PQR file with spaces between the fields and no chain letter, atoms N, CA, C, O and H, PARSE charges and radii, in Angstrom:
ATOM       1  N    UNK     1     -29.514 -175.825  161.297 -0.4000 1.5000
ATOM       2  CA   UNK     1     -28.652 -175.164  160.343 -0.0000 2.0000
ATOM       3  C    UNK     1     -29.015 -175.652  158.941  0.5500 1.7000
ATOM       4  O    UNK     1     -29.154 -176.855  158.720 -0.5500 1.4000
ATOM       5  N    UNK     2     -29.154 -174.815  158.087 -0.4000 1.5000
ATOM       6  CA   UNK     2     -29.668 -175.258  157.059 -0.0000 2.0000
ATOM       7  C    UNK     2     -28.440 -174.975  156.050  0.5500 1.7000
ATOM       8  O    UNK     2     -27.658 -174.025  156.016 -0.5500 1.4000
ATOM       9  H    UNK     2     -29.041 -173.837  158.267  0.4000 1.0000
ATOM      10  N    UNK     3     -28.544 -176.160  155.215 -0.4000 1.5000
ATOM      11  CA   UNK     3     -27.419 -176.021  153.971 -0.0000 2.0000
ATOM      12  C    UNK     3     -27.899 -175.441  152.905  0.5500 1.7000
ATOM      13  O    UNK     3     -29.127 -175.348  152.924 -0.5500 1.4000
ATOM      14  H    UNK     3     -29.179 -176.932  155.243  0.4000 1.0000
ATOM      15  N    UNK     4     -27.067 -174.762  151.427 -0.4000 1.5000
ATOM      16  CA   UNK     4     -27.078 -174.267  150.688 -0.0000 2.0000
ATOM      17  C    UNK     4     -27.052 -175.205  149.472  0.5500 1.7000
ATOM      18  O    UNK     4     -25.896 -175.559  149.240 -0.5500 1.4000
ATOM      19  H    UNK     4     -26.070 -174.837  151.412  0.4000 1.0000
ATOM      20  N    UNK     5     -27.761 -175.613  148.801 -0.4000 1.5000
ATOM      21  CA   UNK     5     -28.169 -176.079  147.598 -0.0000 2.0000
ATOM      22  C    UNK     5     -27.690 -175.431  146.650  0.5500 1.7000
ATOM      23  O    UNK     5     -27.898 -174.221  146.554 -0.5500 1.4000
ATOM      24  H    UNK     5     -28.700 -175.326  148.990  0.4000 1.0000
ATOM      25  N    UNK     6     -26.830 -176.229  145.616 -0.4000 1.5000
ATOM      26  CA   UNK     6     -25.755 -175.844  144.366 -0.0000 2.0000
ATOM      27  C    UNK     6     -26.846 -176.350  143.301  0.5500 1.7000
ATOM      28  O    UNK     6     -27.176 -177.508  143.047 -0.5500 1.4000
ATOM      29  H    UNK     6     -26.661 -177.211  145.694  0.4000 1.0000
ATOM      30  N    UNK     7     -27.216 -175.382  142.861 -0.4000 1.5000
ATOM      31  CA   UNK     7     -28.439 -175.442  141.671 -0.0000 2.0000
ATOM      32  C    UNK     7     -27.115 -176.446  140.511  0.5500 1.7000
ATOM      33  O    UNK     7     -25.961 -176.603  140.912 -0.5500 1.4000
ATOM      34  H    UNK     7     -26.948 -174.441  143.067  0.4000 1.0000
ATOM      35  N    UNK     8     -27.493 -176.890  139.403 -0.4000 1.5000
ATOM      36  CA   UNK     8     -27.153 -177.660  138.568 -0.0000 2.0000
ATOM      37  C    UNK     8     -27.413 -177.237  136.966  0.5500 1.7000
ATOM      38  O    UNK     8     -28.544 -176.878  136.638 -0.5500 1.4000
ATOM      39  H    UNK     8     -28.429 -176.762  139.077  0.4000 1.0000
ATOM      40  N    UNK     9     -26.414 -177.286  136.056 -0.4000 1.5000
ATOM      41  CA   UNK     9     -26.789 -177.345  135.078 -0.0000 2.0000
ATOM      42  C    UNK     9     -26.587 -177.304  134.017  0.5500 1.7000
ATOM      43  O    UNK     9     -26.054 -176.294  133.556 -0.5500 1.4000
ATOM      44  H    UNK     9     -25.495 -177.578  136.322  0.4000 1.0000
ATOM      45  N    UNK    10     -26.925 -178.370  133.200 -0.4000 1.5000
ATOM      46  CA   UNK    10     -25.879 -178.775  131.782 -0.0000 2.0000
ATOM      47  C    UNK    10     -26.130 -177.357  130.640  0.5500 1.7000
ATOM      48  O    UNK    10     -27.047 -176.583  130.368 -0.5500 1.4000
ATOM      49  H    UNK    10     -27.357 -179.190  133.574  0.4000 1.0000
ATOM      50  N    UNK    11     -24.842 -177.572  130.251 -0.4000 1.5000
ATOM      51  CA   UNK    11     -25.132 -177.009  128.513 -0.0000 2.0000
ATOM      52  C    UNK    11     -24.653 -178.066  127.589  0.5500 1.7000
ATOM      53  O    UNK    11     -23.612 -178.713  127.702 -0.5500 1.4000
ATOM      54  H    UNK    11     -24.096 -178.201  130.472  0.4000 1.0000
ATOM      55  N    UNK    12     -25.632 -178.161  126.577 -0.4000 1.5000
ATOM      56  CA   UNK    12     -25.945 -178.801  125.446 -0.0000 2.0000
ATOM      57  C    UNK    12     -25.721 -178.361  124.299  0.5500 1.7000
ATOM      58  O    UNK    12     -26.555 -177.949  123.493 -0.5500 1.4000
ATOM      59  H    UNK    12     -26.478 -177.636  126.486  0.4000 1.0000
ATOM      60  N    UNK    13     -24.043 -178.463  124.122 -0.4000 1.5000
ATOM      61  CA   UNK    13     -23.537 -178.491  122.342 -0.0000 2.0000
ATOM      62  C    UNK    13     -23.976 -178.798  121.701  0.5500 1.7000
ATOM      63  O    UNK    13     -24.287 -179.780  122.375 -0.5500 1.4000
ATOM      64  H    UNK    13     -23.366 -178.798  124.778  0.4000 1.0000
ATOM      65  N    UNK    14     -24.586 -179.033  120.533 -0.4000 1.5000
ATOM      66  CA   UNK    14     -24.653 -179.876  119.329 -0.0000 2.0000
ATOM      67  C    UNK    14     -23.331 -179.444  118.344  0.5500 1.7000
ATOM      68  O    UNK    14     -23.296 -178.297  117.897 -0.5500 1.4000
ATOM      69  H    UNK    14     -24.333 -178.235  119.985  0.4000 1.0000
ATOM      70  N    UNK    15     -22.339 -180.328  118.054 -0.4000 1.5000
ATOM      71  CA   UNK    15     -21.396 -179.796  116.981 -0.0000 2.0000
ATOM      72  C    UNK    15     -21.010 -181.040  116.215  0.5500 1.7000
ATOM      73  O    UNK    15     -20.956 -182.253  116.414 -0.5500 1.4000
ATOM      74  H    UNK    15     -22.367 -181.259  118.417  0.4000 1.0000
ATOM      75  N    UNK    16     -20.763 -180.155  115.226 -0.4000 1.5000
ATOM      76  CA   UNK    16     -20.499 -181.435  113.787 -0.0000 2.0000
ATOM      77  C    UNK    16     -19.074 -180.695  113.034  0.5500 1.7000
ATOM      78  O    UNK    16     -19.122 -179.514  112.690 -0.5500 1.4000
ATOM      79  H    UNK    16     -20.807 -179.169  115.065  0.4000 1.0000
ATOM      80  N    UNK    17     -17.969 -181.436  112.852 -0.4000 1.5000
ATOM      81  CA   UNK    17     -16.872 -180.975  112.094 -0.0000 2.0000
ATOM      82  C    UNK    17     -16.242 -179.905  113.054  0.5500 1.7000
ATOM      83  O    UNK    17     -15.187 -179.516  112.553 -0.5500 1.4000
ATOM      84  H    UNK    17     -17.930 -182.396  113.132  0.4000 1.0000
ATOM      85  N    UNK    18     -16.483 -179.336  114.155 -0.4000 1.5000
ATOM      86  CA   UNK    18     -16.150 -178.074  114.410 -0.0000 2.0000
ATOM      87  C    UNK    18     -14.786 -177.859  115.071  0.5500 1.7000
ATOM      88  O    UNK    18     -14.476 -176.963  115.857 -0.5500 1.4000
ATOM      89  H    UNK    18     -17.340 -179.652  114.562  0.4000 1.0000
ATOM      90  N    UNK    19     -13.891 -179.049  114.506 -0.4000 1.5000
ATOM      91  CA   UNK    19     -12.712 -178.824  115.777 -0.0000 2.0000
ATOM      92  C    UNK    19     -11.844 -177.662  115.382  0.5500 1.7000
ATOM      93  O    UNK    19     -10.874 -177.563  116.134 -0.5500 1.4000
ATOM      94  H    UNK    19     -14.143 -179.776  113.868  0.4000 1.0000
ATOM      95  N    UNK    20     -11.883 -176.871  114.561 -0.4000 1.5000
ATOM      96  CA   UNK    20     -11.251 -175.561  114.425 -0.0000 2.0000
ATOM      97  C    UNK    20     -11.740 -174.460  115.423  0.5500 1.7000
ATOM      98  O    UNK    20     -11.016 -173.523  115.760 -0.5500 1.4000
ATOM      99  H    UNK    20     -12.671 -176.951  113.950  0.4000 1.0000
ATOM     100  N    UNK    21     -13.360 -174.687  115.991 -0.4000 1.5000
ATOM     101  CA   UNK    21     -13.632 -173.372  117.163 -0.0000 2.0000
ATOM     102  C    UNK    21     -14.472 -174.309  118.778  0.5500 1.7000
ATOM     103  O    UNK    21     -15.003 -173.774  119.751 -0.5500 1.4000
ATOM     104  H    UNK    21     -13.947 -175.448  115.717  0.4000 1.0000
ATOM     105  N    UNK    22     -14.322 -175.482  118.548 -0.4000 1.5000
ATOM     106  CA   UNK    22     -14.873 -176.140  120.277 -0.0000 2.0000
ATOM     107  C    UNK    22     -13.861 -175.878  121.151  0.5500 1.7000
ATOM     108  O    UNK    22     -14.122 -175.712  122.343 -0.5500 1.4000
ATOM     109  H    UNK    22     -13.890 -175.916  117.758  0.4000 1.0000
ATOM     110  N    UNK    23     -12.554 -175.805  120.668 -0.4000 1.5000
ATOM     111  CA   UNK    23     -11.671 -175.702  121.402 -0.0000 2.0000
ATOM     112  C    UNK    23     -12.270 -173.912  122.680  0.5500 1.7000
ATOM     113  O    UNK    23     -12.774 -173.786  123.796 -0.5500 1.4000
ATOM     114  H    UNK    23     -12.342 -175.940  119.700  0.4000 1.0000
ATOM     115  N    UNK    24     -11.935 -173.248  121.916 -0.4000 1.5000
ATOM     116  CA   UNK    24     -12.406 -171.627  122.226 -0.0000 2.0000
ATOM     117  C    UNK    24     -13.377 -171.521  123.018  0.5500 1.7000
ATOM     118  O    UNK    24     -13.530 -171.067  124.152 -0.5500 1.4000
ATOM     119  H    UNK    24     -11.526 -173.351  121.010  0.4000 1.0000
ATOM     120  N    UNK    25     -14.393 -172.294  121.804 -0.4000 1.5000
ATOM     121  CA   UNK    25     -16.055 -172.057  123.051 -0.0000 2.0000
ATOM     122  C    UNK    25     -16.098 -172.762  123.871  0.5500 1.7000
ATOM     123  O    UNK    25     -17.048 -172.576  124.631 -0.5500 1.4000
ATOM     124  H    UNK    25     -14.268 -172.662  120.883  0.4000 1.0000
ATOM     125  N    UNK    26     -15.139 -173.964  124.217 -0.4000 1.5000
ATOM     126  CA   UNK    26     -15.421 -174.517  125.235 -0.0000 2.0000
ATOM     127  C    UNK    26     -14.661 -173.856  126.416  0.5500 1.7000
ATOM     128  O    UNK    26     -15.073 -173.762  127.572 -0.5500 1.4000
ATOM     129  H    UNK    26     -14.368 -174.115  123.599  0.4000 1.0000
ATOM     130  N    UNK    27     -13.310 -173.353  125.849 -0.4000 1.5000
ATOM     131  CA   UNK    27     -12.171 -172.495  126.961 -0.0000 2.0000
ATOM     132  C    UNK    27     -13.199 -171.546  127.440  0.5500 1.7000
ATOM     133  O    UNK    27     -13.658 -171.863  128.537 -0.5500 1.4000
ATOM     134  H    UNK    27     -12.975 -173.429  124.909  0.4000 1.0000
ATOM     135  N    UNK    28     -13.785 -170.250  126.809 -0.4000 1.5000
ATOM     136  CA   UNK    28     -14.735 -169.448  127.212 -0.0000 2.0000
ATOM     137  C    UNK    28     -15.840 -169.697  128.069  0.5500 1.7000
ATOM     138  O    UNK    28     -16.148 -169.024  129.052 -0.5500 1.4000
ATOM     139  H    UNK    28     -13.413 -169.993  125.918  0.4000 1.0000
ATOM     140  N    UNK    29     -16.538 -170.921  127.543 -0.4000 1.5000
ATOM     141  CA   UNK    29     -17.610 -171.116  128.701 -0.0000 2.0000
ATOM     142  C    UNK    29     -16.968 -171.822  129.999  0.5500 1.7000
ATOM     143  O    UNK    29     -17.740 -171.751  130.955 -0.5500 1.4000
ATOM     144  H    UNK    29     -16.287 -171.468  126.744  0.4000 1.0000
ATOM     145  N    UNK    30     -16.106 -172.293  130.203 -0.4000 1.5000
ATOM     146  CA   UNK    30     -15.035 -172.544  131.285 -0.0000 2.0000
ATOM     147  C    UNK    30     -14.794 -171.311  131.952  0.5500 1.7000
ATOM     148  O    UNK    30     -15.220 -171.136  133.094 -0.5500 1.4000
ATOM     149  H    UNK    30     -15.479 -172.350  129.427  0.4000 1.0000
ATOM     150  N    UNK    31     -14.346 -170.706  131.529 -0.4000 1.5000
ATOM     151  CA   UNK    31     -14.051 -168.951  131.910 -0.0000 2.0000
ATOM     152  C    UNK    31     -15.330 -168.746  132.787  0.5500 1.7000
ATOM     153  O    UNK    31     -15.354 -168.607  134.010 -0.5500 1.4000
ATOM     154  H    UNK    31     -14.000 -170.848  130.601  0.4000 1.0000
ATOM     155  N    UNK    32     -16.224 -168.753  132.057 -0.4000 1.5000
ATOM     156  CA   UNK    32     -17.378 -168.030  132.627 -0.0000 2.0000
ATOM     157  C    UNK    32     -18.033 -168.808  133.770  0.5500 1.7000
ATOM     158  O    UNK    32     -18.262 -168.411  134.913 -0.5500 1.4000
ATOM     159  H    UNK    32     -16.205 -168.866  131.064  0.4000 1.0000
ATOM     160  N    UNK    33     -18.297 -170.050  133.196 -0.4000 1.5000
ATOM     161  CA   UNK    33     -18.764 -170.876  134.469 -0.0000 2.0000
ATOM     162  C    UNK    33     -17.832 -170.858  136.043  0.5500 1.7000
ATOM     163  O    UNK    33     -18.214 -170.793  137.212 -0.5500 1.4000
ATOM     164  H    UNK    33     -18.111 -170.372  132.267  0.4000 1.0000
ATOM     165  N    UNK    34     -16.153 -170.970  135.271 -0.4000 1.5000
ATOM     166  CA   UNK    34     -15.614 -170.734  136.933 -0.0000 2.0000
ATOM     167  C    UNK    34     -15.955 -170.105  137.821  0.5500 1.7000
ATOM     168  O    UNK    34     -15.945 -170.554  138.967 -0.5500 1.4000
ATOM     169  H    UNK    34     -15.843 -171.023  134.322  0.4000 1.0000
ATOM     170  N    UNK    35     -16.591 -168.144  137.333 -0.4000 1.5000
ATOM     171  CA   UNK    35     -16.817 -167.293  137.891 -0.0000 2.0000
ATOM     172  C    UNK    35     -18.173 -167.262  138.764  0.5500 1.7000
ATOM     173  O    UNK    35     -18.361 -166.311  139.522 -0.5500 1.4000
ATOM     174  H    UNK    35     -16.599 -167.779  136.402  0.4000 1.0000
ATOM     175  N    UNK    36     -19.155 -168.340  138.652 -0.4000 1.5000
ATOM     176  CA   UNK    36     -20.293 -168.974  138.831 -0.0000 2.0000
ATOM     177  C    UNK    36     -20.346 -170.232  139.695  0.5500 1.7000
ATOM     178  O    UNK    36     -20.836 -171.267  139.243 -0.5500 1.4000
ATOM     179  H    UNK    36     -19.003 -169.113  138.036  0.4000 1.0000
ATOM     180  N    UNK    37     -19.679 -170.135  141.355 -0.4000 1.5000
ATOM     181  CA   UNK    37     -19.413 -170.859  142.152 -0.0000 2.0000
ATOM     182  C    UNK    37     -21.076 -170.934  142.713  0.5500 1.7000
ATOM     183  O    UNK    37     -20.706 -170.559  143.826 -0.5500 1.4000
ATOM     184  H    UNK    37     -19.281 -169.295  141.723  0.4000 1.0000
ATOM     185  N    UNK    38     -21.597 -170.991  142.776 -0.4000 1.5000
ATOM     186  CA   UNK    38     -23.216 -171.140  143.091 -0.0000 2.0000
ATOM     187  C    UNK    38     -23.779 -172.339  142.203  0.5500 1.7000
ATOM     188  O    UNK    38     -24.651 -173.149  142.516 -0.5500 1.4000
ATOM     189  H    UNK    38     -21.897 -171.296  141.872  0.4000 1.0000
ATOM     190  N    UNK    39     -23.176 -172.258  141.213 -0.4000 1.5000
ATOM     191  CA   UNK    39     -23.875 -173.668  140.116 -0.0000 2.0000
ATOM     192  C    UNK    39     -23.095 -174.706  139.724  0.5500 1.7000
ATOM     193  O    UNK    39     -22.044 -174.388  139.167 -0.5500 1.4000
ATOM     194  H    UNK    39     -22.467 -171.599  140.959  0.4000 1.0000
ATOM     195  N    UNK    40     -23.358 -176.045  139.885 -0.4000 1.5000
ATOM     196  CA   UNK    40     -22.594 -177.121  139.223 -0.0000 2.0000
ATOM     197  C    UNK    40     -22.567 -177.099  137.773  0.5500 1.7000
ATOM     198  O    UNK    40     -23.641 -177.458  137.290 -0.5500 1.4000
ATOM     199  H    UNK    40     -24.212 -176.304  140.338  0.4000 1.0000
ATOM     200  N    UNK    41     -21.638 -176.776  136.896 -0.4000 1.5000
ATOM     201  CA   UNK    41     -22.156 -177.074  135.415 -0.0000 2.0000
ATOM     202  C    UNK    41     -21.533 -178.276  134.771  0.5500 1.7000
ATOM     203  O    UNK    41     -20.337 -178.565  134.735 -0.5500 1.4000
ATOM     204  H    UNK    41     -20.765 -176.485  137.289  0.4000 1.0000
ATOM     205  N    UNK    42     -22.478 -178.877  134.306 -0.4000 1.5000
ATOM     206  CA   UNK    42     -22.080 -180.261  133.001 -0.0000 2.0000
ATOM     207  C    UNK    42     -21.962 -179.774  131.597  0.5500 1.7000
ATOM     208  O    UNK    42     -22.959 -179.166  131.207 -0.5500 1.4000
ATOM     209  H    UNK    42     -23.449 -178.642  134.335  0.4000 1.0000
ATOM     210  N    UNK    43     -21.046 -179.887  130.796 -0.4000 1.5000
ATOM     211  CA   UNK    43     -20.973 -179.319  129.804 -0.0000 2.0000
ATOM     212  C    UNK    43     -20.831 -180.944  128.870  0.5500 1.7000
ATOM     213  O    UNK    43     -19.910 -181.745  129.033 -0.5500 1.4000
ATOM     214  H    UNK    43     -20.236 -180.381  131.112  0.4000 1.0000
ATOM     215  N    UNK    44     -22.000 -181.115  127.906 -0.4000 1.5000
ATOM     216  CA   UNK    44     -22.071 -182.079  127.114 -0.0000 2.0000
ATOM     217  C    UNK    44     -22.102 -181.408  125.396  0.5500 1.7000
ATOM     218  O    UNK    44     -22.827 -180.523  124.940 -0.5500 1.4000
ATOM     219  H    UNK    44     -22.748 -180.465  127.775  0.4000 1.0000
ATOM     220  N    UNK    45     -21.124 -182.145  124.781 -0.4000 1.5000
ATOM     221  CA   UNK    45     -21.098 -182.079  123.552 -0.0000 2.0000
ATOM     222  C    UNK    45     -21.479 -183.443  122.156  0.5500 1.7000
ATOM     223  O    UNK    45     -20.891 -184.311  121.510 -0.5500 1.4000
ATOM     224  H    UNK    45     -20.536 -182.863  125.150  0.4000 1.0000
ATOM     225  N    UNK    46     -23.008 -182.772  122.339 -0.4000 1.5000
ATOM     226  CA   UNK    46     -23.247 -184.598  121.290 -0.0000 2.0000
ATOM     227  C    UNK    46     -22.699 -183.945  119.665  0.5500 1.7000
ATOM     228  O    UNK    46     -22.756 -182.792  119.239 -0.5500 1.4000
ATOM     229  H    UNK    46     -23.486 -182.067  122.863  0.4000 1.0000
ATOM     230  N    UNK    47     -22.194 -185.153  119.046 -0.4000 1.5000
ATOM     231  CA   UNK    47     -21.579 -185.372  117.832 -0.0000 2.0000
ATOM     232  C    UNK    47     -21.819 -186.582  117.297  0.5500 1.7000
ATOM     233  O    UNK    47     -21.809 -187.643  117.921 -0.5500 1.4000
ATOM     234  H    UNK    47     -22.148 -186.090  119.392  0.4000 1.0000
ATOM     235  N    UNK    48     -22.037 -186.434  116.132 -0.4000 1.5000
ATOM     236  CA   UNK    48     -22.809 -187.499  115.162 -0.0000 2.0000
ATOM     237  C    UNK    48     -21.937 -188.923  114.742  0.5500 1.7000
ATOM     238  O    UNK    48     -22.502 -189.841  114.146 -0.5500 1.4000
ATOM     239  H    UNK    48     -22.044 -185.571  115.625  0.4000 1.0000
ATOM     240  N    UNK    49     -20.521 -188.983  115.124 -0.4000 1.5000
ATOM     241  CA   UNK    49     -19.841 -189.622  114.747 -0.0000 2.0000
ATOM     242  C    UNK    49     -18.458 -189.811  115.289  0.5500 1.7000
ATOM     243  O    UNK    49     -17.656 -188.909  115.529 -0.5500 1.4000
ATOM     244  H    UNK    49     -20.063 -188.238  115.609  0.4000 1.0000
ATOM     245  N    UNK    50     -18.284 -191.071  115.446 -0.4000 1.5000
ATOM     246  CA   UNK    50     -16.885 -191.163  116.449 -0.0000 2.0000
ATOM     247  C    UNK    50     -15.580 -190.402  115.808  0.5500 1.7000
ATOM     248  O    UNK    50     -14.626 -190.166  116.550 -0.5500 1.4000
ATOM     249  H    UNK    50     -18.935 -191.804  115.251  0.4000 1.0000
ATOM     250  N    UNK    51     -15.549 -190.093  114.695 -0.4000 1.5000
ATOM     251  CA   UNK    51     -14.276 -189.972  113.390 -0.0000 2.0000
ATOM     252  C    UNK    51     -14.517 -188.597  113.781  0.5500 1.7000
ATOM     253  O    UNK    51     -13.377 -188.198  114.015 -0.5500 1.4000
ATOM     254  H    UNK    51     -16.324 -190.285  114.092  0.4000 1.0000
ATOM     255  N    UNK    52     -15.582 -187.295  114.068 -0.4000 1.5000
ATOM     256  CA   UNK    52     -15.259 -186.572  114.259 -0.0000 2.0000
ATOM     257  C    UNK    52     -14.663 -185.687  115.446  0.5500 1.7000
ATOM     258  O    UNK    52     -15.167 -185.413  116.536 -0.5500 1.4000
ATOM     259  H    UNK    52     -16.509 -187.619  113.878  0.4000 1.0000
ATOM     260  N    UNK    53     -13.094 -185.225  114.745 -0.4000 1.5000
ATOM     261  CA   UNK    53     -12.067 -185.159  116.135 -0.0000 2.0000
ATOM     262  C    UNK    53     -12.533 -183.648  116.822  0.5500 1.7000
ATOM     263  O    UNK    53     -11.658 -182.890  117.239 -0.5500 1.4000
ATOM     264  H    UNK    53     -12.685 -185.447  113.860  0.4000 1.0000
ATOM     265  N    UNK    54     -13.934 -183.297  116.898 -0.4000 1.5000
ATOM     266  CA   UNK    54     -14.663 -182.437  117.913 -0.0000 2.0000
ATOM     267  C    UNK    54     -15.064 -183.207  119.284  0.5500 1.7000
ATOM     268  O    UNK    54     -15.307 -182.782  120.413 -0.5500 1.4000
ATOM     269  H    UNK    54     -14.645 -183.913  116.558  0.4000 1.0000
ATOM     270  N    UNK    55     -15.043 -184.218  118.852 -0.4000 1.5000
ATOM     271  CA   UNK    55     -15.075 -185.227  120.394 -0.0000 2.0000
ATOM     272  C    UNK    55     -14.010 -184.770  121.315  0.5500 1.7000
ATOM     273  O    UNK    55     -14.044 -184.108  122.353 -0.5500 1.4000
ATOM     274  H    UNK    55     -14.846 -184.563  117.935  0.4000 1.0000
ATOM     275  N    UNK    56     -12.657 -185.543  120.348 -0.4000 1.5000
ATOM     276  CA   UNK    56     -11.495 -185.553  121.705 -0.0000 2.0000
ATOM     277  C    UNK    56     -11.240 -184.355  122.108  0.5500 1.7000
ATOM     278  O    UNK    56     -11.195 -184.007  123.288 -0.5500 1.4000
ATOM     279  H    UNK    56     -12.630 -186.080  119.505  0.4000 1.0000
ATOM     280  N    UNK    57     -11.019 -183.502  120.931 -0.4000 1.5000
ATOM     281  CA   UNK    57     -10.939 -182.269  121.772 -0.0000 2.0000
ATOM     282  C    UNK    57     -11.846 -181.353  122.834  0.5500 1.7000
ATOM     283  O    UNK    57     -11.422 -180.477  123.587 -0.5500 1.4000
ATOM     284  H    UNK    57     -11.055 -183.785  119.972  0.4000 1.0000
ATOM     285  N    UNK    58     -13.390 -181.872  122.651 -0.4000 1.5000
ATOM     286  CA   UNK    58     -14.182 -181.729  124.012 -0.0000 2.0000
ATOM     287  C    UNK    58     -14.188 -182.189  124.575  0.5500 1.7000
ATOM     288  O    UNK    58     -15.063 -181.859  125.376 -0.5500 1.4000
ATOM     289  H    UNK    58     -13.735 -182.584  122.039  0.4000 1.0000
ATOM     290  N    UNK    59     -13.308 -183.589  125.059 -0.4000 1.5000
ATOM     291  CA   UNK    59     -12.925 -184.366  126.286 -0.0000 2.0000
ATOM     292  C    UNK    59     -11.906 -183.729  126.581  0.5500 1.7000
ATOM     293  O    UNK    59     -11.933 -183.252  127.715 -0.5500 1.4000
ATOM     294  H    UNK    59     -12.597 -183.857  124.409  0.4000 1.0000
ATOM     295  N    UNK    60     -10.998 -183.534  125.981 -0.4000 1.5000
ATOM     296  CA   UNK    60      -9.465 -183.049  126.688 -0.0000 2.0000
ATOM     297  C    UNK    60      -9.734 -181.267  127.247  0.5500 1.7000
ATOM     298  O    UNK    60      -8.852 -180.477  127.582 -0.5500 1.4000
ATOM     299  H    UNK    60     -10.977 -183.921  125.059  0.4000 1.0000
ATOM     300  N    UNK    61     -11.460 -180.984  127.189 -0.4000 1.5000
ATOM     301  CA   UNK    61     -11.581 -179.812  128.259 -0.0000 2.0000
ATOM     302  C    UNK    61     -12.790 -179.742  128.587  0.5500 1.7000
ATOM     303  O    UNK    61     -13.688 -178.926  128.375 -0.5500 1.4000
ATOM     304  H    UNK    61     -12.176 -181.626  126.916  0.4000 1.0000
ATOM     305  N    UNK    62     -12.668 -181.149  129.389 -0.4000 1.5000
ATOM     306  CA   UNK    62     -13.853 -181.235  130.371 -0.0000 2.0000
ATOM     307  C    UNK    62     -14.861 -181.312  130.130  0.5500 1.7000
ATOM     308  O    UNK    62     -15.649 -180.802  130.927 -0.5500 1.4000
ATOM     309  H    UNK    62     -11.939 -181.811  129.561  0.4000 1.0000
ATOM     310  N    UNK    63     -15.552 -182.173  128.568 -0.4000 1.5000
ATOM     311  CA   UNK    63     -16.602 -181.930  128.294 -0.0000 2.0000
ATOM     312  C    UNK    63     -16.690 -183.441  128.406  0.5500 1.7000
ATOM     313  O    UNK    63     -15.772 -184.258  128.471 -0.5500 1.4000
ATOM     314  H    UNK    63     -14.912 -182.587  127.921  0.4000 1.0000
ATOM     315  N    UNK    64     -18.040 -183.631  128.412 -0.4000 1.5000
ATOM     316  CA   UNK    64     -18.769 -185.251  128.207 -0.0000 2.0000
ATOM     317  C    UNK    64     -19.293 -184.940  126.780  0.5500 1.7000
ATOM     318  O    UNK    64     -19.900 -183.951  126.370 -0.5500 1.4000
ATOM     319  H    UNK    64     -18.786 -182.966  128.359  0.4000 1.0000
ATOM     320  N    UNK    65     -18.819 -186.250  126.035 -0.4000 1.5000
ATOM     321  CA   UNK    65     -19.383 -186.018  124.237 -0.0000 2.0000
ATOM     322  C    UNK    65     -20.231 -187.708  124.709  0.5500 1.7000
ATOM     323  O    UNK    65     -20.194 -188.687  125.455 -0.5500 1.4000
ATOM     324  H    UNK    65     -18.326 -187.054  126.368  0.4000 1.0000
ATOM     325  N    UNK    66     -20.948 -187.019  123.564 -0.4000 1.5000
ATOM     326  CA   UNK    66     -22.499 -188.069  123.443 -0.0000 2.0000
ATOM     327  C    UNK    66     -22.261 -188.283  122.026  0.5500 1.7000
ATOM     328  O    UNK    66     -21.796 -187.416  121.286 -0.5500 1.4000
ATOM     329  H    UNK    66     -20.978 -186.224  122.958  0.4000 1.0000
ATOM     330  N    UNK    67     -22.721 -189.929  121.515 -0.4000 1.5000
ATOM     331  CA   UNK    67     -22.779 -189.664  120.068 -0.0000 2.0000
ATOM     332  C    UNK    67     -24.031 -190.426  119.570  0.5500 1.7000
ATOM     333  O    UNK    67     -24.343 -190.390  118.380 -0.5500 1.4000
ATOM     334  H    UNK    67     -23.099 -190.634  122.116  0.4000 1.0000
């Protein structure tokens, strides 16, 4: 019996200052990825600086921030 392999695969934000629209694009690509049970997705958001509050708000939806 052979198993089914869940292909993998990050998307790679780059955002700076943007906490007025990560919120959105991150809700949206959530949206879309749910519908996409065949693929694991990692959603990483690198940001240049701890002070910018585009971090927390891409943690508080499921994102991994890099800085």
């Amino acid at each position: 019996m052979s198993q089914k392999q869940i292909e993998k695969v990050s998307v790679v934000i780059p955002a700076r200052n943007e906490q007025d629209t990560i919120g959105s694009i991150l809700d949206r690509l959530n949206d879309t990825t749910a519908k996409l049970p065949q693929y694991k997705f990692e959603t990483v958001v690198v940001i240049d600086s701890e002070n910018d509050p585009t971090g927390g708000l891409s943690r508080s939806r499921g994102a991994r921030v890099i800085i």
